[in-house]
């Protein structure tokens, strides 16, 4: 299951069910890395675990959490945060004791200076997603916040991807105003393009555009795509801030002609009641 998640491939529901049954048969023999990889894979694929499977994973995590290495700890707490923030279907809850013990182990690892920047970033994001259910100490939280902010420290126009530039060119053709690399007020996200759209009642609607590569998606056996667990959590968080979210899938965008790209944006704006200004006239998209 880890290999498929890493390959960004989502097997059929029958295969996933078979994998879950097999996991139930041998989960009590899982070593820490196998357990951390499995939880991460299910969360990445946004698989809805059965109650029995979830209980088995919780039981095994409690049994061997003290043997987790720092990377296992941060990967697992991030995976748990993704599972608990996937709001489609019934909400998943995790035993609070697991979160508390993961946090204690992470605090100890931080004191030993055995966490790397990725570990700190996952700690910060997990805290943001889980709120009071995962509350690091002030010292650890400051370290995690600093690591998170570092990824936004150096962004230049030359570092923008080809996809970003192509999407920006489309917005320019449609005379749509936007901010580039906008940072959200809470400092959690840098948005590729933030559109400040006007609505027909004179109001403003904020649209966060994220240009996402294939690594942000899972490809199903039937050839369709859907966003993965971390991207879903990101989008949910942006919506909590009052932003509409539009994911531009790079693997779909490159197949469109210039006219098709413009039409695509018109349709997306239409759903949001945003006014579009062409070079010659105003189009009210309703």
PDB file of C-alpha atoms in Angstrom:
ATOM      1  CA  UNK A   1       0.000   0.000   0.000  1.00  0.00           C
ATOM      2  CA  UNK A   2       2.957   2.325   0.689  1.00  0.00           C
ATOM      3  CA  UNK A   3       4.419   1.611  -2.746  1.00  0.00           C
ATOM      4  CA  UNK A   4       1.149   2.439  -4.504  1.00  0.00           C
ATOM      5  CA  UNK A   5       0.733   5.669  -2.533  1.00  0.00           C
ATOM      6  CA  UNK A   6       4.307   6.638  -3.368  1.00  0.00           C
ATOM      7  CA  UNK A   7       3.643   5.924  -7.042  1.00  0.00           C
ATOM      8  CA  UNK A   8       0.509   8.130  -6.775  1.00  0.00           C
ATOM      9  CA  UNK A   9      -1.630   5.192  -7.872  1.00  0.00           C
ATOM     10  CA  UNK A  10      -4.979   4.409  -6.261  1.00  0.00           C
ATOM     11  CA  UNK A  11      -5.976   0.765  -6.767  1.00  0.00           C
ATOM     12  CA  UNK A  12      -9.562  -0.331  -7.238  1.00  0.00           C
ATOM     13  CA  UNK A  13     -11.878  -0.544  -4.238  1.00  0.00           C
ATOM     14  CA  UNK A  14     -11.669  -4.343  -4.388  1.00  0.00           C
ATOM     15  CA  UNK A  15      -7.871  -4.262  -4.161  1.00  0.00           C
ATOM     16  CA  UNK A  16      -7.954  -1.744  -1.312  1.00  0.00           C
ATOM     17  CA  UNK A  17     -10.425  -3.925   0.576  1.00  0.00           C
ATOM     18  CA  UNK A  18      -8.171  -6.942   0.098  1.00  0.00           C
ATOM     19  CA  UNK A  19      -5.155  -4.973   1.329  1.00  0.00           C
ATOM     20  CA  UNK A  20      -7.092  -3.884   4.383  1.00  0.00           C
ATOM     21  CA  UNK A  21      -8.060  -7.475   5.171  1.00  0.00           C
ATOM     22  CA  UNK A  22      -4.443  -8.557   4.831  1.00  0.00           C
ATOM     23  CA  UNK A  23      -3.321  -5.722   7.072  1.00  0.00           C
ATOM     24  CA  UNK A  24      -5.759  -6.857   9.765  1.00  0.00           C
ATOM     25  CA  UNK A  25      -4.237 -10.332   9.638  1.00  0.00           C
ATOM     26  CA  UNK A  26      -0.656  -9.187  10.253  1.00  0.00           C
ATOM     27  CA  UNK A  27      -0.732  -5.676  11.753  1.00  0.00           C
ATOM     28  CA  UNK A  28       0.378  -6.907  15.180  1.00  0.00           C
ATOM     29  CA  UNK A  29       3.678  -7.946  13.597  1.00  0.00           C
ATOM     30  CA  UNK A  30       4.310  -4.527  11.992  1.00  0.00           C
ATOM     31  CA  UNK A  31       7.618  -2.885  12.829  1.00  0.00           C
ATOM     32  CA  UNK A  32       7.541   0.897  13.441  1.00  0.00           C
ATOM     33  CA  UNK A  33       8.529   1.807   9.880  1.00  0.00           C
ATOM     34  CA  UNK A  34       5.958  -0.572   8.399  1.00  0.00           C
ATOM     35  CA  UNK A  35       3.280   0.892  10.651  1.00  0.00           C
ATOM     36  CA  UNK A  36       4.201   4.514   9.904  1.00  0.00           C
ATOM     37  CA  UNK A  37       4.312   3.797   6.155  1.00  0.00           C
ATOM     38  CA  UNK A  38       0.913   2.111   6.239  1.00  0.00           C
ATOM     39  CA  UNK A  39      -0.827   4.923   8.124  1.00  0.00           C
ATOM     40  CA  UNK A  40       0.768   7.487   5.788  1.00  0.00           C
ATOM     41  CA  UNK A  41      -0.306   5.531   2.696  1.00  0.00           C
ATOM     42  CA  UNK A  42      -3.949   5.211   3.772  1.00  0.00           C
ATOM     43  CA  UNK A  43      -4.058   8.928   4.584  1.00  0.00           C
ATOM     44  CA  UNK A  44      -2.388   9.916   1.312  1.00  0.00           C
ATOM     45  CA  UNK A  45      -4.859   7.857  -0.710  1.00  0.00           C
ATOM     46  CA  UNK A  46      -7.739   9.196   1.430  1.00  0.00           C
ATOM     47  CA  UNK A  47      -8.933   5.656   2.005  1.00  0.00           C
ATOM     48  CA  UNK A  48     -11.860   5.331   4.400  1.00  0.00           C
ATOM     49  CA  UNK A  49     -10.644   2.739   6.871  1.00  0.00           C
ATOM     50  CA  UNK A  50     -13.124   0.390   8.475  1.00  0.00           C
ATOM     51  CA  UNK A  51     -13.652   0.624  12.231  1.00  0.00           C
ATOM     52  CA  UNK A  52     -11.808  -2.677  12.695  1.00  0.00           C
ATOM     53  CA  UNK A  53      -8.816  -1.527  10.647  1.00  0.00           C
ATOM     54  CA  UNK A  54      -8.608   1.786  12.489  1.00  0.00           C
ATOM     55  CA  UNK A  55      -8.811   0.062  15.870  1.00  0.00           C
ATOM     56  CA  UNK A  56      -6.052  -2.367  14.849  1.00  0.00           C
ATOM     57  CA  UNK A  57      -3.758   0.465  13.770  1.00  0.00           C
ATOM     58  CA  UNK A  58      -4.428   2.336  17.016  1.00  0.00           C
ATOM     59  CA  UNK A  59      -3.649  -0.779  19.042  1.00  0.00           C
ATOM     60  CA  UNK A  60      -0.377  -1.340  17.220  1.00  0.00           C
ATOM     61  CA  UNK A  61       0.655   2.328  17.461  1.00  0.00           C
ATOM     62  CA  UNK A  62       0.161   2.275  21.227  1.00  0.00           C
ATOM     63  CA  UNK A  63       2.194  -0.921  21.450  1.00  0.00           C
ATOM     64  CA  UNK A  64       5.284   0.317  19.618  1.00  0.00           C
ATOM     65  CA  UNK A  65       5.261   4.127  19.618  1.00  0.00           C
ATOM     66  CA  UNK A  66       8.226   4.192  21.992  1.00  0.00           C
ATOM     67  CA  UNK A  67      10.297   2.473  19.306  1.00  0.00           C
ATOM     68  CA  UNK A  68       9.486   5.019  16.598  1.00  0.00           C
ATOM     69  CA  UNK A  69      12.345   6.983  15.078  1.00  0.00           C
ATOM     70  CA  UNK A  70      11.822  10.748  14.645  1.00  0.00           C
ATOM     71  CA  UNK A  71      10.791  10.407  10.992  1.00  0.00           C
ATOM     72  CA  UNK A  72       8.242   7.714  11.905  1.00  0.00           C
ATOM     73  CA  UNK A  73       6.803  10.008  14.577  1.00  0.00           C
ATOM     74  CA  UNK A  74       6.392  13.090  12.378  1.00  0.00           C
ATOM     75  CA  UNK A  75       5.092  11.087   9.402  1.00  0.00           C
ATOM     76  CA  UNK A  76       2.545   9.326  11.596  1.00  0.00           C
ATOM     77  CA  UNK A  77       1.234  12.436  13.335  1.00  0.00           C
ATOM     78  CA  UNK A  78       0.887  14.161   9.959  1.00  0.00           C
ATOM     79  CA  UNK A  79      -0.948  11.138   8.544  1.00  0.00           C
ATOM     80  CA  UNK A  80      -3.292  11.093  11.535  1.00  0.00           C
ATOM     81  CA  UNK A  81      -4.007  14.797  10.999  1.00  0.00           C
ATOM     82  CA  UNK A  82      -4.843  14.120   7.335  1.00  0.00           C
ATOM     83  CA  UNK A  83      -7.147  11.235   8.246  1.00  0.00           C
ATOM     84  CA  UNK A  84      -8.989  13.320  10.822  1.00  0.00           C
ATOM     85  CA  UNK A  85      -9.391  16.280   8.466  1.00  0.00           C
ATOM     86  CA  UNK A  86     -10.860  14.356   5.534  1.00  0.00           C
ATOM     87  CA  UNK A  87     -14.444  15.474   6.014  1.00  0.00           C
ATOM     88  CA  UNK A  88     -15.962  13.368   3.252  1.00  0.00           C
ATOM     89  CA  UNK A  89     -18.131  10.667   4.768  1.00  0.00           C
ATOM     90  CA  UNK A  90     -18.070   9.889   8.492  1.00  0.00           C
ATOM     91  CA  UNK A  91     -15.467  11.842  10.453  1.00  0.00           C
ATOM     92  CA  UNK A  92     -12.572   9.751  11.724  1.00  0.00           C
ATOM     93  CA  UNK A  93     -11.518  10.121  15.348  1.00  0.00           C
ATOM     94  CA  UNK A  94      -8.257   8.862  16.822  1.00  0.00           C
ATOM     95  CA  UNK A  95      -7.582   7.826  20.415  1.00  0.00           C
ATOM     96  CA  UNK A  96      -6.245  10.942  22.199  1.00  0.00           C
ATOM     97  CA  UNK A  97      -3.705   8.755  23.991  1.00  0.00           C
ATOM     98  CA  UNK A  98      -1.996   8.089  20.651  1.00  0.00           C
ATOM     99  CA  UNK A  99      -1.627  11.787  19.880  1.00  0.00           C
ATOM    100  CA  UNK A 100      -0.336  12.476  23.397  1.00  0.00           C
ATOM    101  CA  UNK A 101       2.283   9.724  23.203  1.00  0.00           C
ATOM    102  CA  UNK A 102       3.406  10.761  19.721  1.00  0.00           C
ATOM    103  CA  UNK A 103       3.834  14.299  21.001  1.00  0.00           C
ATOM    104  CA  UNK A 104       5.828  13.204  24.053  1.00  0.00           C
ATOM    105  CA  UNK A 105       8.188  11.261  21.821  1.00  0.00           C
ATOM    106  CA  UNK A 106       8.560  14.232  19.472  1.00  0.00           C
ATOM    107  CA  UNK A 107       9.306  16.552  22.395  1.00  0.00           C
ATOM    108  CA  UNK A 108      12.023  14.139  23.514  1.00  0.00           C
ATOM    109  CA  UNK A 109      13.467  13.930  19.994  1.00  0.00           C
ATOM    110  CA  UNK A 110      13.552  17.736  19.810  1.00  0.00           C
ATOM    111  CA  UNK A 111      15.488  17.899  23.075  1.00  0.00           C
ATOM    112  CA  UNK A 112      18.000  15.465  21.601  1.00  0.00           C
ATOM    113  CA  UNK A 113      18.168  17.628  18.439  1.00  0.00           C
ATOM    114  CA  UNK A 114      17.317  14.642  16.277  1.00  0.00           C
ATOM    115  CA  UNK A 115      14.495  16.280  14.304  1.00  0.00           C
ATOM    116  CA  UNK A 116      15.110  17.721  10.836  1.00  0.00           C
ATOM    117  CA  UNK A 117      13.341  20.599   9.107  1.00  0.00           C
ATOM    118  CA  UNK A 118      10.724  18.318   7.515  1.00  0.00           C
ATOM    119  CA  UNK A 119       9.881  16.851  10.920  1.00  0.00           C
ATOM    120  CA  UNK A 120       9.384  20.341  12.360  1.00  0.00           C
ATOM    121  CA  UNK A 121       7.178  21.385   9.449  1.00  0.00           C
ATOM    122  CA  UNK A 122       4.983  18.326   9.852  1.00  0.00           C
ATOM    123  CA  UNK A 123       4.676  19.037  13.568  1.00  0.00           C
ATOM    124  CA  UNK A 124       3.569  22.600  12.859  1.00  0.00           C
ATOM    125  CA  UNK A 125       1.034  21.569  10.224  1.00  0.00           C
ATOM    126  CA  UNK A 126      -0.343  18.782  12.424  1.00  0.00           C
ATOM    127  CA  UNK A 127      -0.792  21.267  15.267  1.00  0.00           C
ATOM    128  CA  UNK A 128      -2.566  23.645  12.911  1.00  0.00           C
ATOM    129  CA  UNK A 129      -4.925  20.934  11.661  1.00  0.00           C
ATOM    130  CA  UNK A 130      -5.556  19.234  15.009  1.00  0.00           C
ATOM    131  CA  UNK A 131      -5.615  22.358  17.191  1.00  0.00           C
ATOM    132  CA  UNK A 132      -6.068  21.525  20.900  1.00  0.00           C
ATOM    133  CA  UNK A 133      -5.747  17.796  20.292  1.00  0.00           C
ATOM    134  CA  UNK A 134      -2.047  18.221  19.471  1.00  0.00           C
ATOM    135  CA  UNK A 135      -0.390  21.033  21.441  1.00  0.00           C
ATOM    136  CA  UNK A 136       3.421  21.083  21.406  1.00  0.00           C
ATOM    137  CA  UNK A 137       5.331  22.956  24.086  1.00  0.00           C
ATOM    138  CA  UNK A 138       6.086  26.628  23.442  1.00  0.00           C
ATOM    139  CA  UNK A 139       9.706  25.786  22.620  1.00  0.00           C
ATOM    140  CA  UNK A 140       8.866  23.037  20.141  1.00  0.00           C
ATOM    141  CA  UNK A 141       6.086  25.103  18.590  1.00  0.00           C
ATOM    142  CA  UNK A 142       8.453  28.039  18.031  1.00  0.00           C
ATOM    143  CA  UNK A 143      10.988  25.742  16.363  1.00  0.00           C
ATOM    144  CA  UNK A 144       8.284  24.216  14.206  1.00  0.00           C
ATOM    145  CA  UNK A 145       6.858  27.627  13.258  1.00  0.00           C
ATOM    146  CA  UNK A 146      10.306  28.860  12.209  1.00  0.00           C
ATOM    147  CA  UNK A 147      10.868  25.778  10.038  1.00  0.00           C
ATOM    148  CA  UNK A 148       7.458  26.262   8.434  1.00  0.00           C
ATOM    149  CA  UNK A 149       8.146  29.932   7.656  1.00  0.00           C
ATOM    150  CA  UNK A 150      11.510  29.149   6.068  1.00  0.00           C
ATOM    151  CA  UNK A 151       9.872  27.566   3.023  1.00  0.00           C
ATOM    152  CA  UNK A 152       8.287  30.922   2.170  1.00  0.00           C
ATOM    153  CA  UNK A 153      11.376  33.039   2.784  1.00  0.00           C
ATOM    154  CA  UNK A 154      12.881  33.042  -0.698  1.00  0.00           C
ATOM    155  CA  UNK A 155      10.442  33.142  -3.597  1.00  0.00           C
ATOM    156  CA  UNK A 156      11.358  34.949  -6.809  1.00  0.00           C
ATOM    157  CA  UNK A 157       9.772  35.264 -10.233  1.00  0.00           C
ATOM    158  CA  UNK A 158      12.549  33.118 -11.689  1.00  0.00           C
ATOM    159  CA  UNK A 159      11.580  30.229  -9.394  1.00  0.00           C
ATOM    160  CA  UNK A 160       7.982  30.098 -10.607  1.00  0.00           C
ATOM    161  CA  UNK A 161       7.114  26.985 -12.549  1.00  0.00           C
ATOM    162  CA  UNK A 162       6.180  26.818 -16.217  1.00  0.00           C
ATOM    163  CA  UNK A 163       2.629  25.914 -15.159  1.00  0.00           C
ATOM    164  CA  UNK A 164       2.399  28.997 -12.932  1.00  0.00           C
ATOM    165  CA  UNK A 165       3.513  31.252 -15.764  1.00  0.00           C
ATOM    166  CA  UNK A 166       1.054  29.694 -18.219  1.00  0.00           C
ATOM    167  CA  UNK A 167      -1.845  30.084 -15.794  1.00  0.00           C
ATOM    168  CA  UNK A 168      -0.843  33.694 -15.120  1.00  0.00           C
ATOM    169  CA  UNK A 169      -0.777  34.364 -18.880  1.00  0.00           C
ATOM    170  CA  UNK A 170      -4.355  33.077 -19.135  1.00  0.00           C
ATOM    171  CA  UNK A 171      -5.495  35.356 -16.323  1.00  0.00           C
ATOM    172  CA  UNK A 172      -3.785  38.281 -18.041  1.00  0.00           C
ATOM    173  CA  UNK A 173      -5.609  37.568 -21.314  1.00  0.00           C
ATOM    174  CA  UNK A 174      -8.899  37.686 -19.428  1.00  0.00           C
ATOM    175  CA  UNK A 175      -7.870  40.907 -17.632  1.00  0.00           C
ATOM    176  CA  UNK A 176      -8.355  39.228 -14.259  1.00  0.00           C
ATOM    177  CA  UNK A 177      -6.567  41.004 -11.411  1.00  0.00           C
ATOM    178  CA  UNK A 178      -4.517  38.804  -9.099  1.00  0.00           C
ATOM    179  CA  UNK A 179      -1.675  38.834  -6.596  1.00  0.00           C
ATOM    180  CA  UNK A 180       1.274  36.503  -7.121  1.00  0.00           C
ATOM    181  CA  UNK A 181       2.665  34.342  -4.287  1.00  0.00           C
ATOM    182  CA  UNK A 182       0.250  35.807  -1.746  1.00  0.00           C
ATOM    183  CA  UNK A 183       0.757  34.722   1.857  1.00  0.00           C
ATOM    184  CA  UNK A 184      -2.368  34.009   3.892  1.00  0.00           C
ATOM    185  CA  UNK A 185      -2.927  36.150   6.972  1.00  0.00           C
ATOM    186  CA  UNK A 186      -2.131  33.280   9.317  1.00  0.00           C
ATOM    187  CA  UNK A 187       1.170  32.597   7.525  1.00  0.00           C
ATOM    188  CA  UNK A 188       0.215  28.997   6.816  1.00  0.00           C
ATOM    189  CA  UNK A 189      -0.013  29.045   3.029  1.00  0.00           C
ATOM    190  CA  UNK A 190       1.546  30.786   0.058  1.00  0.00           C
ATOM    191  CA  UNK A 191      -0.981  31.007  -2.757  1.00  0.00           C
ATOM    192  CA  UNK A 192       0.276  30.843  -6.323  1.00  0.00           C
ATOM    193  CA  UNK A 193      -2.291  33.390  -7.480  1.00  0.00           C
ATOM    194  CA  UNK A 194      -4.925  35.164  -5.406  1.00  0.00           C
ATOM    195  CA  UNK A 195      -7.755  36.518  -7.555  1.00  0.00           C
ATOM    196  CA  UNK A 196      -9.748  39.399  -6.126  1.00  0.00           C
ATOM    197  CA  UNK A 197     -12.869  38.945  -8.207  1.00  0.00           C
ATOM    198  CA  UNK A 198     -15.731  41.409  -8.431  1.00  0.00           C
ATOM    199  CA  UNK A 199     -19.278  40.107  -8.167  1.00  0.00           C
ATOM    200  CA  UNK A 200     -22.395  41.575  -9.758  1.00  0.00           C
ATOM    201  CA  UNK A 201     -23.524  43.048  -6.423  1.00  0.00           C
ATOM    202  CA  UNK A 202     -20.296  45.061  -6.141  1.00  0.00           C
ATOM    203  CA  UNK A 203     -18.698  42.726  -3.641  1.00  0.00           C
ATOM    204  CA  UNK A 204     -15.368  40.955  -3.708  1.00  0.00           C
ATOM    205  CA  UNK A 205     -14.723  37.233  -3.875  1.00  0.00           C
ATOM    206  CA  UNK A 206     -11.290  35.824  -3.141  1.00  0.00           C
ATOM    207  CA  UNK A 207     -10.185  32.866  -5.235  1.00  0.00           C
ATOM    208  CA  UNK A 208      -7.009  31.000  -4.316  1.00  0.00           C
ATOM    209  CA  UNK A 209      -5.429  29.374  -7.368  1.00  0.00           C
ATOM    210  CA  UNK A 210      -2.961  26.572  -6.727  1.00  0.00           C
ATOM    211  CA  UNK A 211      -0.960  25.180  -9.638  1.00  0.00           C
ATOM    212  CA  UNK A 212      -0.554  21.535  -8.705  1.00  0.00           C
ATOM    213  CA  UNK A 213       1.704  18.998 -10.343  1.00  0.00           C
ATOM    214  CA  UNK A 214       0.995  15.298 -10.687  1.00  0.00           C
ATOM    215  CA  UNK A 215       2.490  14.605  -7.251  1.00  0.00           C
ATOM    216  CA  UNK A 216      -0.571  16.275  -5.703  1.00  0.00           C
ATOM    217  CA  UNK A 217      -2.945  13.734  -7.251  1.00  0.00           C
ATOM    218  CA  UNK A 218      -3.750  10.042  -7.066  1.00  0.00           C
ATOM    219  CA  UNK A 219      -4.408   8.269 -10.346  1.00  0.00           C
ATOM    220  CA  UNK A 220      -7.103   5.602 -10.171  1.00  0.00           C
ATOM    221  CA  UNK A 221      -7.142   2.366 -12.150  1.00  0.00           C
ATOM    222  CA  UNK A 222      -9.747   3.830 -14.504  1.00  0.00           C
ATOM    223  CA  UNK A 223      -7.422   6.707 -15.425  1.00  0.00           C
ATOM    224  CA  UNK A 224      -9.227   9.398 -13.413  1.00  0.00           C
ATOM    225  CA  UNK A 225      -7.461  11.635 -10.893  1.00  0.00           C
ATOM    226  CA  UNK A 226      -8.326  13.062  -7.507  1.00  0.00           C
ATOM    227  CA  UNK A 227      -6.310  15.149  -5.054  1.00  0.00           C
ATOM    228  CA  UNK A 228      -4.346  13.330  -2.376  1.00  0.00           C
ATOM    229  CA  UNK A 229      -4.704  13.611   1.390  1.00  0.00           C
ATOM    230  CA  UNK A 230      -2.243  16.446   1.976  1.00  0.00           C
ATOM    231  CA  UNK A 231      -3.746  18.531  -0.848  1.00  0.00           C
ATOM    232  CA  UNK A 232      -7.258  17.902   0.440  1.00  0.00           C
ATOM    233  CA  UNK A 233      -6.199  19.061   3.924  1.00  0.00           C
ATOM    234  CA  UNK A 234      -4.592  22.167   2.402  1.00  0.00           C
ATOM    235  CA  UNK A 235      -7.740  23.051   0.451  1.00  0.00           C
ATOM    236  CA  UNK A 236      -9.972  22.559   3.482  1.00  0.00           C
ATOM    237  CA  UNK A 237      -7.714  24.863   5.476  1.00  0.00           C
ATOM    238  CA  UNK A 238      -7.829  27.554   2.787  1.00  0.00           C
ATOM    239  CA  UNK A 239     -11.627  27.359   2.705  1.00  0.00           C
ATOM    240  CA  UNK A 240     -11.738  27.833   6.478  1.00  0.00           C
ATOM    241  CA  UNK A 241      -9.998  31.161   5.835  1.00  0.00           C
ATOM    242  CA  UNK A 242     -12.876  32.211   3.588  1.00  0.00           C
ATOM    243  CA  UNK A 243     -11.119  31.523   0.301  1.00  0.00           C
ATOM    244  CA  UNK A 244     -12.536  29.734  -2.694  1.00  0.00           C
ATOM    245  CA  UNK A 245      -9.985  27.237  -4.035  1.00  0.00           C
ATOM    246  CA  UNK A 246      -9.194  26.271  -7.600  1.00  0.00           C
ATOM    247  CA  UNK A 247      -6.614  23.546  -8.209  1.00  0.00           C
ATOM    248  CA  UNK A 248      -5.041  23.711 -11.656  1.00  0.00           C
ATOM    249  CA  UNK A 249      -3.951  20.167 -12.498  1.00  0.00           C
ATOM    250  CA  UNK A 250      -0.789  20.362 -14.566  1.00  0.00           C
ATOM    251  CA  UNK A 251      -1.395  17.025 -16.293  1.00  0.00           C
ATOM    252  CA  UNK A 252      -4.762  18.315 -17.575  1.00  0.00           C
ATOM    253  CA  UNK A 253      -3.703  21.890 -18.303  1.00  0.00           C
ATOM    254  CA  UNK A 254      -0.961  20.930 -20.764  1.00  0.00           C
ATOM    255  CA  UNK A 255      -3.508  19.162 -22.987  1.00  0.00           C
ATOM    256  CA  UNK A 256      -5.600  22.300 -23.443  1.00  0.00           C
ATOM    257  CA  UNK A 257      -5.227  24.831 -26.236  1.00  0.00           C
ATOM    258  CA  UNK A 258      -5.073  28.548 -25.429  1.00  0.00           C
ATOM    259  CA  UNK A 259      -8.762  28.995 -26.227  1.00  0.00           C
ATOM    260  CA  UNK A 260      -9.682  25.957 -24.137  1.00  0.00           C
ATOM    261  CA  UNK A 261      -7.727  27.353 -21.191  1.00  0.00           C
ATOM    262  CA  UNK A 262      -9.559  30.659 -21.439  1.00  0.00           C
ATOM    263  CA  UNK A 263     -12.902  28.841 -21.648  1.00  0.00           C
ATOM    264  CA  UNK A 264     -11.960  26.720 -18.652  1.00  0.00           C
ATOM    265  CA  UNK A 265     -11.376  29.821 -16.521  1.00  0.00           C
ATOM    266  CA  UNK A 266     -14.616  31.402 -17.725  1.00  0.00           C
ATOM    267  CA  UNK A 267     -16.492  28.291 -16.567  1.00  0.00           C
ATOM    268  CA  UNK A 268     -14.763  28.265 -13.194  1.00  0.00           C
ATOM    269  CA  UNK A 269     -15.522  31.948 -12.650  1.00  0.00           C
ATOM    270  CA  UNK A 270     -19.105  31.353 -13.772  1.00  0.00           C
ATOM    271  CA  UNK A 271     -19.631  28.967 -10.890  1.00  0.00           C
ATOM    272  CA  UNK A 272     -18.484  31.681  -8.486  1.00  0.00           C
ATOM    273  CA  UNK A 273     -20.441  34.627  -9.931  1.00  0.00           C
ATOM    274  CA  UNK A 274     -17.273  36.607 -10.716  1.00  0.00           C
ATOM    275  CA  UNK A 275     -17.264  39.297 -13.398  1.00  0.00           C
ATOM    276  CA  UNK A 276     -14.763  38.882 -16.229  1.00  0.00           C
ATOM    277  CA  UNK A 277     -13.474  41.814 -18.239  1.00  0.00           C
ATOM    278  CA  UNK A 278     -12.301  41.190 -21.787  1.00  0.00           C
ATOM    279  CA  UNK A 279     -10.243  43.692 -23.774  1.00  0.00           C
ATOM    280  CA  UNK A 280     -13.389  45.043 -25.474  1.00  0.00           C
ATOM    281  CA  UNK A 281     -16.301  44.527 -23.161  1.00  0.00           C
ATOM    282  CA  UNK A 282     -17.494  43.231 -19.826  1.00  0.00           C
ATOM    283  CA  UNK A 283     -18.908  39.772 -19.627  1.00  0.00           C
ATOM    284  CA  UNK A 284     -21.190  39.132 -16.717  1.00  0.00           C
ATOM    285  CA  UNK A 285     -20.739  35.489 -15.852  1.00  0.00           C
ATOM    286  CA  UNK A 286     -23.912  34.247 -14.201  1.00  0.00           C
TER     287      UNK A 286
END
